[in-house]
Amino acid sequence: MASTLDSSSGLWTVLGQASNVAQLVGVDALGLVSMVVQAALAARRHRDACRRLAQHVEIVGGLLRELELAELMRREATRRPLEQLSGALRRCYALVTACQDCRGGYFGRLFRGTRMAEELRAAEQEIDMFIRLVPLIALVDTTHDRRIKATERVQSVAASCSSLQTRTQTRVVEFTEISVQGAIAKVGKQLLEEKVHFEEQKTKDVEEFVKLCTCTQESYPGFKKYDLFQIVDGTENFSEKRIVGSGGFGTVYKGELSDGTIVAIKRFDEHATDFNSEVQLLRLQHCNIVKLLGWCVHGKERILVYEFIHNGSLDFIIFDKTKGPLLTWYKRFGIIKGLADGLVYMHKHPLLWMMHGDMKPDNVLLDHDMNPKIADFGSARTLSSEAGQGQTSRVVGTRGYIAPEYASRGLYSLKIDVFSFGVLALVIISGRKNAILQQKGMAYVECWKAA
């Protein structure tokens, strides 16, 4: 560790005097992680090196979020390495901040040479060391907690048995200590197994998502992989003001790529598991179906990138007192016809029959010419044949639009979309919300039926 720290000591002597670094003394490690990542996004020089360093710092941040930092800082064995980590993160922040502005002075001379590139590589190596060290800190913390709990329980039993003879008391304490340690070990093992299983399942989901997207990318050259920093840049770090929609599987943001392209970025929630139906969109190239452009996976982040439809969803227009009247009968008929064309294409596709499963105004997007595009395929299912049907214990849909046989028994087929389309057509014609939605407080339905 010392050699790595010494490699950056020369530059840190200069950077440590900077006012912006001095202000970081009271910031905790997780706060520093966030600041380094944000600063790296604004780097003007050595941009690739800064972002690569930020990616390594982000891995450390993910490990730190699994720990109780406040408790660890009270113990000598774990406090010192965490303080060294904070120092390393402050150095990283100073480096990437310096890369934001290269005008004159010491930093100007530094940029013109190779010194800054070397310092960034040294900082990256130092952070890599902490990536290996943080899990060891967690292990020390777990061992410490188990020892404390065992001691407290043994002392409690010993106090309650104070009236017994010394020899008997000793045997009871010894027996109790063994029992308590055994119980703690058993519970600890169970919790560890559950945590490991949960982490393995999440890792498995991410690996399957990567595999699916990679295979799809080979078959469809237009489908590309995006870097997380492109996504973060384009959404202003997933700013709330960029949100254009949300649902049961994730949040959709309006993003702008470096080349000026406006896109819709769907960021999946952690509990989302079924991505196959979303990626299947690449097979459905139709003017009335939203187009899928690419994907991104970084750590726990799973993201899909779509074309951006500028007029937004149908429900924001048709139910609006000002915009609603602008939808003439001709335009409403065009929307209904476009939706019908899109559904027929999905249901009659030569390679697969796909059921959307959640047709409603929120999932219909309108372009500049008010042409509809079917969106949000998170509830979609593929069928083996046109007349095929299936049954599921997990029913997902929207009250007022969900077919009765699907809601009550979990039976699904292409008829599900036909029912929803009929309700949707009535809503478009009348310009009124479904009465069932007005009567119910919760419109979205997700439930599990008994098998």
Coordinates of C-alpha atoms in Angstrom, one line a residue:
M1 CA 0.0 0.0 0.0
A2 CA 2.8 2.3 0.9
S3 CA 4.5 2.1 -2.5
T4 CA 1.2 3.0 -4.2
L5 CA 0.7 6.0 -2.0
D6 CA 4.2 7.2 -2.5
S7 CA 3.8 7.1 -6.3
S8 CA 1.2 9.9 -6.0
S9 CA 2.7 11.8 -3.1
G10 CA 4.5 14.4 -5.3
L11 CA 1.4 15.6 -7.1
W12 CA -0.7 15.3 -3.9
T13 CA 1.6 17.8 -2.2
V14 CA 0.5 20.4 -4.7
L15 CA -3.1 19.3 -5.1
G16 CA -3.6 19.0 -1.3
Q17 CA -3.3 22.8 -1.0
A18 CA -6.2 23.4 -3.4
S19 CA -9.3 24.9 -1.7
N20 CA -11.7 22.6 -3.4
V21 CA -9.9 19.6 -2.0
A22 CA -9.6 21.1 1.5
Q23 CA -13.4 21.3 1.6
L24 CA -13.6 17.5 1.2
V25 CA -12.1 16.7 4.6
G26 CA -15.6 16.2 6.2
V27 CA -17.1 14.2 3.3
D28 CA -17.5 10.5 3.9
A29 CA -16.2 7.8 1.5
L30 CA -19.6 7.3 -0.2
G31 CA -19.9 11.1 -0.8
L32 CA -16.5 11.2 -2.2
V33 CA -17.3 8.3 -4.6
S34 CA -20.3 10.3 -6.0
M35 CA -18.2 13.4 -6.3
V36 CA -15.4 11.6 -8.2
V37 CA -17.9 10.1 -10.7
Q38 CA -19.6 13.5 -11.2
A39 CA -16.2 15.3 -11.7
A40 CA -15.1 12.7 -14.2
L41 CA -18.1 13.3 -16.4
A42 CA -17.0 17.0 -16.7
A43 CA -13.3 16.2 -17.5
R44 CA -12.1 18.0 -20.6
R45 CA -8.6 16.5 -20.8
H46 CA -7.6 12.8 -20.3
R47 CA -11.3 12.1 -20.5
D48 CA -11.0 8.4 -21.1
A49 CA -8.5 7.9 -18.2
C50 CA -10.8 10.0 -15.9
R51 CA -13.8 7.9 -16.8
R52 CA -12.0 4.7 -16.4
L53 CA -10.8 5.8 -12.9
A54 CA -14.4 6.8 -12.1
Q55 CA -15.6 3.3 -13.1
H56 CA -13.1 1.7 -10.6
V57 CA -14.2 4.2 -7.9
E58 CA -17.8 3.3 -8.6
I59 CA -17.0 -0.4 -7.9
V60 CA -15.6 0.6 -4.5
G61 CA -18.7 2.6 -3.9
G62 CA -20.9 -0.5 -4.5
L63 CA -18.8 -2.5 -2.0
L64 CA -19.0 0.3 0.6
R65 CA -22.8 0.5 0.4
E66 CA -22.9 -3.1 1.8
L67 CA -21.1 -2.0 5.0
E68 CA -22.1 -0.1 8.1
L69 CA -19.5 2.7 7.7
A70 CA -20.4 4.6 10.9
E71 CA -19.8 1.5 13.0
L72 CA -16.6 0.5 11.2
M73 CA -15.1 4.0 11.8
R74 CA -15.3 3.4 15.6
R75 CA -12.9 0.4 15.4
E76 CA -9.2 0.8 15.1
A77 CA -8.8 -2.3 12.9
T78 CA -11.3 -1.1 10.3
R79 CA -11.1 2.7 10.7
R80 CA -7.5 3.1 9.5
P81 CA -7.9 1.4 6.1
L82 CA -11.1 3.3 5.5
E83 CA -9.4 6.6 6.3
Q84 CA -6.7 5.7 3.8
L85 CA -9.5 4.9 1.3
S86 CA -11.0 8.4 1.9
G87 CA -7.5 9.9 1.3
A88 CA -7.2 8.0 -2.0
L89 CA -10.7 9.2 -3.1
R90 CA -9.8 12.8 -2.3
R91 CA -6.7 12.4 -4.5
C92 CA -8.8 11.0 -7.3
Y93 CA -11.2 13.9 -7.0
A94 CA -8.3 16.4 -7.1
L95 CA -7.0 14.7 -10.3
V96 CA -10.3 14.5 -12.2
T97 CA -11.2 18.1 -11.1
A98 CA -7.8 19.3 -12.4
C99 CA -8.7 17.7 -15.8
Q100 CA -11.7 19.9 -16.1
D101 CA -9.7 23.1 -16.6
C102 CA -6.2 23.3 -18.1
R103 CA -5.6 27.0 -18.3
G104 CA -2.1 28.1 -17.4
G105 CA -0.1 27.6 -14.2
Y106 CA 1.1 24.3 -12.8
F107 CA -1.8 22.3 -14.2
G108 CA -1.2 23.7 -17.7
R109 CA 2.4 22.5 -17.6
L110 CA 1.2 19.2 -16.2
F111 CA -1.2 18.6 -19.0
R112 CA 1.4 19.3 -21.7
G113 CA 3.5 16.4 -20.4
T114 CA 2.8 12.9 -19.5
R115 CA 2.7 13.5 -15.7
M116 CA -1.0 13.7 -15.3
A117 CA -1.6 10.4 -17.3
E118 CA 0.9 8.7 -15.0
E119 CA -0.8 10.0 -11.9
L120 CA -4.2 8.9 -13.2
R121 CA -2.9 5.4 -13.8
A122 CA -1.3 5.4 -10.3
A123 CA -4.6 6.5 -8.8
E124 CA -6.4 3.7 -10.7
Q125 CA -4.0 1.1 -9.3
E126 CA -4.5 2.4 -5.8
I127 CA -8.3 2.2 -6.1
D128 CA -7.9 -1.4 -7.5
M129 CA -6.0 -2.3 -4.3
F130 CA -9.0 -1.1 -2.2
I131 CA -11.4 -3.1 -4.4
R132 CA -9.6 -6.1 -3.0
L133 CA -9.3 -4.7 0.5
V134 CA -12.9 -3.7 1.2
P135 CA -14.3 -7.3 1.3
L136 CA -11.6 -8.1 3.8
I137 CA -12.8 -5.2 6.0
A138 CA -16.3 -6.6 5.8
L139 CA -15.0 -10.0 6.9
V140 CA -13.3 -8.4 9.9
D141 CA -16.5 -6.6 10.7
T142 CA -18.6 -9.8 10.6
T143 CA -16.1 -11.7 12.8
H144 CA -16.2 -8.8 15.3
D145 CA -20.0 -8.7 15.5
R146 CA -20.2 -12.5 16.1
R147 CA -17.7 -12.4 18.9
I148 CA -19.4 -9.5 20.7
K149 CA -22.9 -11.2 20.4
A150 CA -21.5 -14.5 21.8
T151 CA -19.8 -12.7 24.7
E152 CA -22.9 -10.7 25.6
R153 CA -25.2 -13.8 25.7
V154 CA -22.7 -15.8 27.7
Q155 CA -22.4 -13.0 30.3
S156 CA -26.2 -12.8 30.5
V157 CA -26.5 -16.5 31.3
A158 CA -23.6 -16.3 33.7
A159 CA -25.3 -13.5 35.7
S160 CA -28.6 -15.4 35.9
C161 CA -26.8 -18.4 37.3
S162 CA -24.9 -16.5 40.0
S163 CA -26.6 -18.3 42.9
L164 CA -25.3 -21.7 41.7
Q165 CA -22.0 -23.3 42.9
T166 CA -18.9 -22.2 41.1
R167 CA -18.3 -25.5 39.4
T168 CA -21.9 -25.8 38.2
Q169 CA -21.8 -22.2 37.0
T170 CA -18.6 -22.8 35.0
R171 CA -20.1 -25.8 33.3
V172 CA -23.3 -23.9 32.5
V173 CA -21.4 -21.0 31.1
E174 CA -19.2 -23.3 29.0
F175 CA -22.2 -25.2 27.7
T176 CA -24.1 -21.9 27.0
E177 CA -21.2 -20.4 25.2
I178 CA -21.0 -23.4 22.9
S179 CA -24.7 -23.3 22.3
V180 CA -24.8 -19.6 21.7
Q181 CA -21.9 -19.8 19.3
G182 CA -23.5 -22.7 17.5
A183 CA -26.8 -20.9 17.2
I184 CA -25.1 -17.7 16.0
A185 CA -23.1 -19.7 13.5
K186 CA -26.3 -21.4 12.3
V187 CA -28.2 -18.1 11.9
G188 CA -25.2 -16.4 10.4
K189 CA -24.7 -19.2 7.9
Q190 CA -28.4 -19.1 7.0
L191 CA -28.4 -15.3 6.5
L192 CA -25.1 -15.5 4.5
E193 CA -26.6 -18.3 2.3
E194 CA -29.7 -16.2 1.6
K195 CA -27.6 -13.1 0.8
V196 CA -25.3 -15.1 -1.4
H197 CA -28.4 -16.7 -3.2
F198 CA -29.9 -13.2 -3.7
E199 CA -26.7 -11.8 -5.1
E200 CA -26.2 -14.8 -7.3
Q201 CA -29.7 -14.5 -8.7
K202 CA -29.1 -10.8 -9.5
T203 CA -25.8 -11.6 -11.0
K204 CA -27.4 -14.4 -13.1
D205 CA -30.2 -12.0 -14.3
V206 CA -27.6 -9.4 -15.3
E207 CA -25.5 -12.1 -17.1
E208 CA -28.5 -13.4 -19.0
F209 CA -29.4 -9.8 -20.0
V210 CA -25.9 -9.2 -21.3
K211 CA -25.9 -12.5 -23.1
L212 CA -29.3 -11.8 -24.7
C213 CA -28.3 -8.3 -25.8
T214 CA -24.9 -9.5 -27.1
C215 CA -26.5 -12.2 -29.2
T216 CA -29.1 -9.8 -30.5
Q217 CA -26.5 -7.2 -31.4
E218 CA -24.7 -9.8 -33.6
S219 CA -28.0 -10.5 -35.5
Y220 CA -29.1 -6.9 -35.7
P221 CA -26.2 -4.5 -36.5
G222 CA -28.3 -1.4 -35.8
F223 CA -28.7 -2.5 -32.2
K224 CA -25.7 -1.1 -30.3
K225 CA -24.1 -1.1 -26.9
Y226 CA -23.9 2.3 -25.1
D227 CA -21.5 3.3 -22.4
L228 CA -22.9 4.2 -19.0
F229 CA -21.2 7.5 -19.0
Q230 CA -23.0 8.4 -22.3
I231 CA -26.3 7.5 -20.5
V232 CA -25.4 9.5 -17.4
D233 CA -24.3 12.5 -19.5
G234 CA -27.5 12.4 -21.6
T235 CA -29.8 12.2 -18.6
E236 CA -27.9 14.6 -16.3
N237 CA -27.2 11.8 -13.9
F238 CA -30.8 10.4 -14.1
S239 CA -32.2 13.8 -13.1
E240 CA -35.9 13.8 -12.0
K241 CA -36.6 16.6 -14.5
R242 CA -35.7 14.2 -17.2
I243 CA -38.3 11.6 -16.3
V244 CA -41.0 11.2 -18.9
G245 CA -42.6 8.0 -17.6
S246 CA -42.5 5.2 -15.1
G247 CA -44.1 1.8 -14.6
G248 CA -43.8 -1.5 -12.8
F249 CA -40.5 -2.4 -14.4
G250 CA -38.5 0.8 -14.5
T251 CA -38.3 4.5 -15.2
V252 CA -38.0 6.2 -18.6
Y253 CA -35.8 9.3 -19.1
K254 CA -35.5 11.8 -22.0
G255 CA -31.8 11.7 -22.9
E256 CA -29.6 13.5 -25.4
L257 CA -26.5 11.7 -26.8
S258 CA -23.2 13.3 -27.6
D259 CA -24.1 13.6 -31.3
G260 CA -27.3 15.4 -30.4
T261 CA -29.7 12.5 -30.9
I262 CA -32.7 12.6 -28.6
V263 CA -33.6 9.2 -27.1
A264 CA -35.8 7.6 -24.5
I265 CA -33.8 5.7 -21.9
K266 CA -35.5 3.0 -19.8
R267 CA -33.7 2.2 -16.6
F268 CA -34.9 -1.1 -15.1
D269 CA -35.6 -1.6 -11.4
E270 CA -33.6 -4.2 -9.5
H271 CA -36.6 -6.5 -9.2
A272 CA -37.2 -6.6 -13.0
T273 CA -36.3 -10.0 -14.4
D274 CA -38.0 -10.5 -17.8
F275 CA -36.2 -8.6 -20.6
N276 CA -36.7 -11.1 -23.4
S277 CA -40.0 -9.5 -24.6
E278 CA -38.4 -6.0 -24.6
V279 CA -35.4 -7.1 -26.7
Q280 CA -37.8 -9.0 -29.1
L281 CA -38.9 -5.6 -30.3
L282 CA -35.9 -5.7 -32.8
R283 CA -37.8 -8.3 -34.8
L284 CA -40.9 -6.1 -34.9
Q285 CA -39.9 -3.3 -37.4
H286 CA -43.1 -1.5 -37.9
C287 CA -44.0 2.2 -38.2
N288 CA -46.6 1.8 -35.4
I289 CA -44.2 0.2 -32.9
V290 CA -41.6 2.1 -31.0
K291 CA -38.0 1.3 -32.2
L292 CA -35.4 -0.2 -29.9
L293 CA -31.9 1.3 -30.5
G294 CA -29.5 -0.2 -28.0
W295 CA -28.6 -1.3 -24.5
C296 CA -26.3 -0.7 -21.6
V297 CA -25.2 -2.8 -18.6
H298 CA -22.9 -1.5 -15.9
G299 CA -22.8 -3.1 -12.4
K300 CA -26.4 -3.5 -11.4
E301 CA -27.6 -1.0 -14.0
R302 CA -29.7 -2.5 -16.9
I303 CA -30.8 0.0 -19.5
L304 CA -32.5 -0.1 -22.9
V305 CA -32.4 2.9 -25.3
Y306 CA -35.4 3.6 -27.6
E307 CA -36.2 6.3 -30.2
F308 CA -37.8 9.3 -28.6
I309 CA -41.4 10.2 -29.6
H310 CA -41.8 13.9 -29.1
N311 CA -45.5 14.3 -28.5
G312 CA -45.4 11.9 -25.6
S313 CA -48.2 9.5 -24.6
L314 CA -51.8 9.6 -25.7
D315 CA -53.2 10.1 -22.2
F316 CA -51.4 13.4 -21.8
I317 CA -53.2 14.7 -24.9
I318 CA -56.6 13.1 -25.2
F319 CA -57.6 13.9 -21.6
D320 CA -56.2 17.4 -21.6
K321 CA -58.8 20.2 -21.8
T322 CA -56.7 22.2 -24.1
K323 CA -55.0 19.6 -26.3
G324 CA -57.8 17.1 -26.4
P325 CA -60.1 19.2 -28.6
L326 CA -57.2 19.5 -31.1
L327 CA -57.6 15.8 -31.9
T328 CA -60.1 15.9 -34.7
W329 CA -62.2 13.0 -35.8
Y330 CA -59.8 12.4 -38.7
K331 CA -56.8 12.3 -36.3
R332 CA -58.6 10.0 -33.8
F333 CA -59.5 7.6 -36.6
G334 CA -55.9 7.6 -37.8
I335 CA -54.7 6.8 -34.2
I336 CA -57.2 3.9 -34.0
K337 CA -56.2 2.6 -37.4
G338 CA -52.5 2.8 -36.6
L339 CA -52.9 0.9 -33.4
A340 CA -54.9 -1.8 -35.2
D341 CA -52.1 -2.1 -37.9
G342 CA -49.5 -2.4 -35.2
L343 CA -51.4 -5.1 -33.3
V344 CA -52.1 -7.1 -36.5
Y345 CA -48.4 -6.9 -37.4
M346 CA -47.5 -8.2 -33.9
H347 CA -50.1 -11.0 -34.0
K348 CA -49.4 -12.1 -37.6
H349 CA -45.6 -11.8 -37.6
P350 CA -44.0 -14.7 -39.6
L351 CA -41.4 -15.4 -36.9
L352 CA -43.3 -14.9 -33.7
W353 CA -46.7 -14.0 -32.4
M354 CA -46.5 -11.4 -29.6
M355 CA -49.1 -10.4 -27.1
H356 CA -48.6 -6.9 -25.7
G357 CA -50.6 -7.5 -22.6
D358 CA -51.1 -3.9 -21.4
M359 CA -52.7 -1.8 -24.1
K360 CA -53.8 1.6 -22.7
P361 CA -53.4 5.3 -23.4
D362 CA -50.2 5.5 -21.3
N363 CA -48.5 3.0 -23.6
V364 CA -49.4 4.7 -26.9
L365 CA -46.9 7.4 -28.1
L366 CA -47.7 10.0 -30.7
D367 CA -45.1 11.4 -33.1
H368 CA -45.1 14.9 -34.8
D369 CA -47.8 13.9 -37.2
M370 CA -49.9 12.2 -34.4
N371 CA -49.1 8.8 -35.7
P372 CA -49.4 6.2 -32.9
K373 CA -46.5 4.0 -31.8
I374 CA -47.1 1.1 -29.4
A375 CA -44.6 1.2 -26.5
D376 CA -43.7 -0.5 -23.1
F377 CA -43.5 -4.2 -23.8
G378 CA -42.7 -5.1 -20.2
S379 CA -45.9 -7.2 -20.0
A380 CA -45.6 -8.8 -23.4
R381 CA -45.6 -12.5 -24.1
T382 CA -44.6 -14.5 -27.1
L383 CA -46.9 -17.3 -28.3
S384 CA -46.0 -20.4 -30.3
S385 CA -48.9 -20.0 -32.8
E386 CA -51.7 -17.7 -33.7
A387 CA -54.3 -19.7 -31.8
G388 CA -51.9 -20.4 -28.9
Q389 CA -52.7 -19.6 -25.4
G390 CA -51.2 -20.1 -22.0
Q391 CA -51.8 -19.6 -18.3
T392 CA -49.8 -17.8 -15.7
S393 CA -49.9 -17.3 -11.9
R394 CA -48.6 -13.8 -12.3
V395 CA -51.2 -11.4 -13.8
V396 CA -50.0 -7.9 -14.8
G397 CA -52.2 -5.3 -16.3
T398 CA -54.4 -2.2 -15.8
R399 CA -58.0 -2.2 -14.4
G400 CA -60.5 -1.3 -17.1
Y401 CA -58.3 -2.6 -19.9
I402 CA -57.4 -6.1 -18.7
A403 CA -59.5 -9.0 -20.1
P404 CA -61.7 -10.9 -17.6
E405 CA -60.3 -14.3 -18.2
Y406 CA -56.8 -13.0 -17.8
A407 CA -57.6 -11.1 -14.6
S408 CA -59.6 -14.0 -12.9
R409 CA -57.8 -17.1 -14.1
G410 CA -54.5 -16.0 -15.7
L411 CA -55.5 -17.2 -19.1
Y412 CA -53.8 -15.2 -21.9
S413 CA -53.8 -15.3 -25.7
L414 CA -54.0 -12.7 -28.5
K415 CA -57.6 -12.1 -27.5
I416 CA -56.3 -10.2 -24.5
D417 CA -55.0 -7.4 -26.8
V418 CA -58.3 -7.4 -28.8
F419 CA -60.2 -6.8 -25.6
S420 CA -57.9 -4.0 -24.5
F421 CA -57.9 -2.5 -28.0
G422 CA -61.7 -2.3 -27.9
V423 CA -61.7 -0.4 -24.7
L424 CA -58.9 1.8 -25.9
A425 CA -60.9 2.6 -29.1
L426 CA -63.9 3.7 -27.0
V427 CA -61.6 6.0 -24.9
I428 CA -60.1 7.6 -28.1
I429 CA -63.6 8.1 -29.6
S430 CA -65.2 9.6 -26.5
G431 CA -62.2 11.4 -25.0
R432 CA -63.3 10.2 -21.6
K433 CA -61.4 8.1 -19.0
N434 CA -62.5 4.5 -18.3
A435 CA -65.2 4.7 -15.5
I436 CA -63.6 1.7 -13.8
L437 CA -60.3 3.7 -13.4
Q438 CA -62.2 6.6 -11.8
Q439 CA -63.9 4.2 -9.3
K440 CA -60.6 2.5 -8.2
G441 CA -57.8 4.2 -6.4
M442 CA -55.2 1.8 -7.9
A443 CA -55.3 1.4 -11.6
Y444 CA -52.3 -0.8 -12.1
V445 CA -52.7 -4.5 -11.2
E446 CA -50.0 -7.0 -10.4
C447 CA -51.0 -10.1 -8.5
W448 CA -50.2 -13.8 -8.1
K449 CA -52.8 -16.5 -8.7
A450 CA -52.7 -19.8 -7.0
A451 CA -51.1 -22.5 -9.2

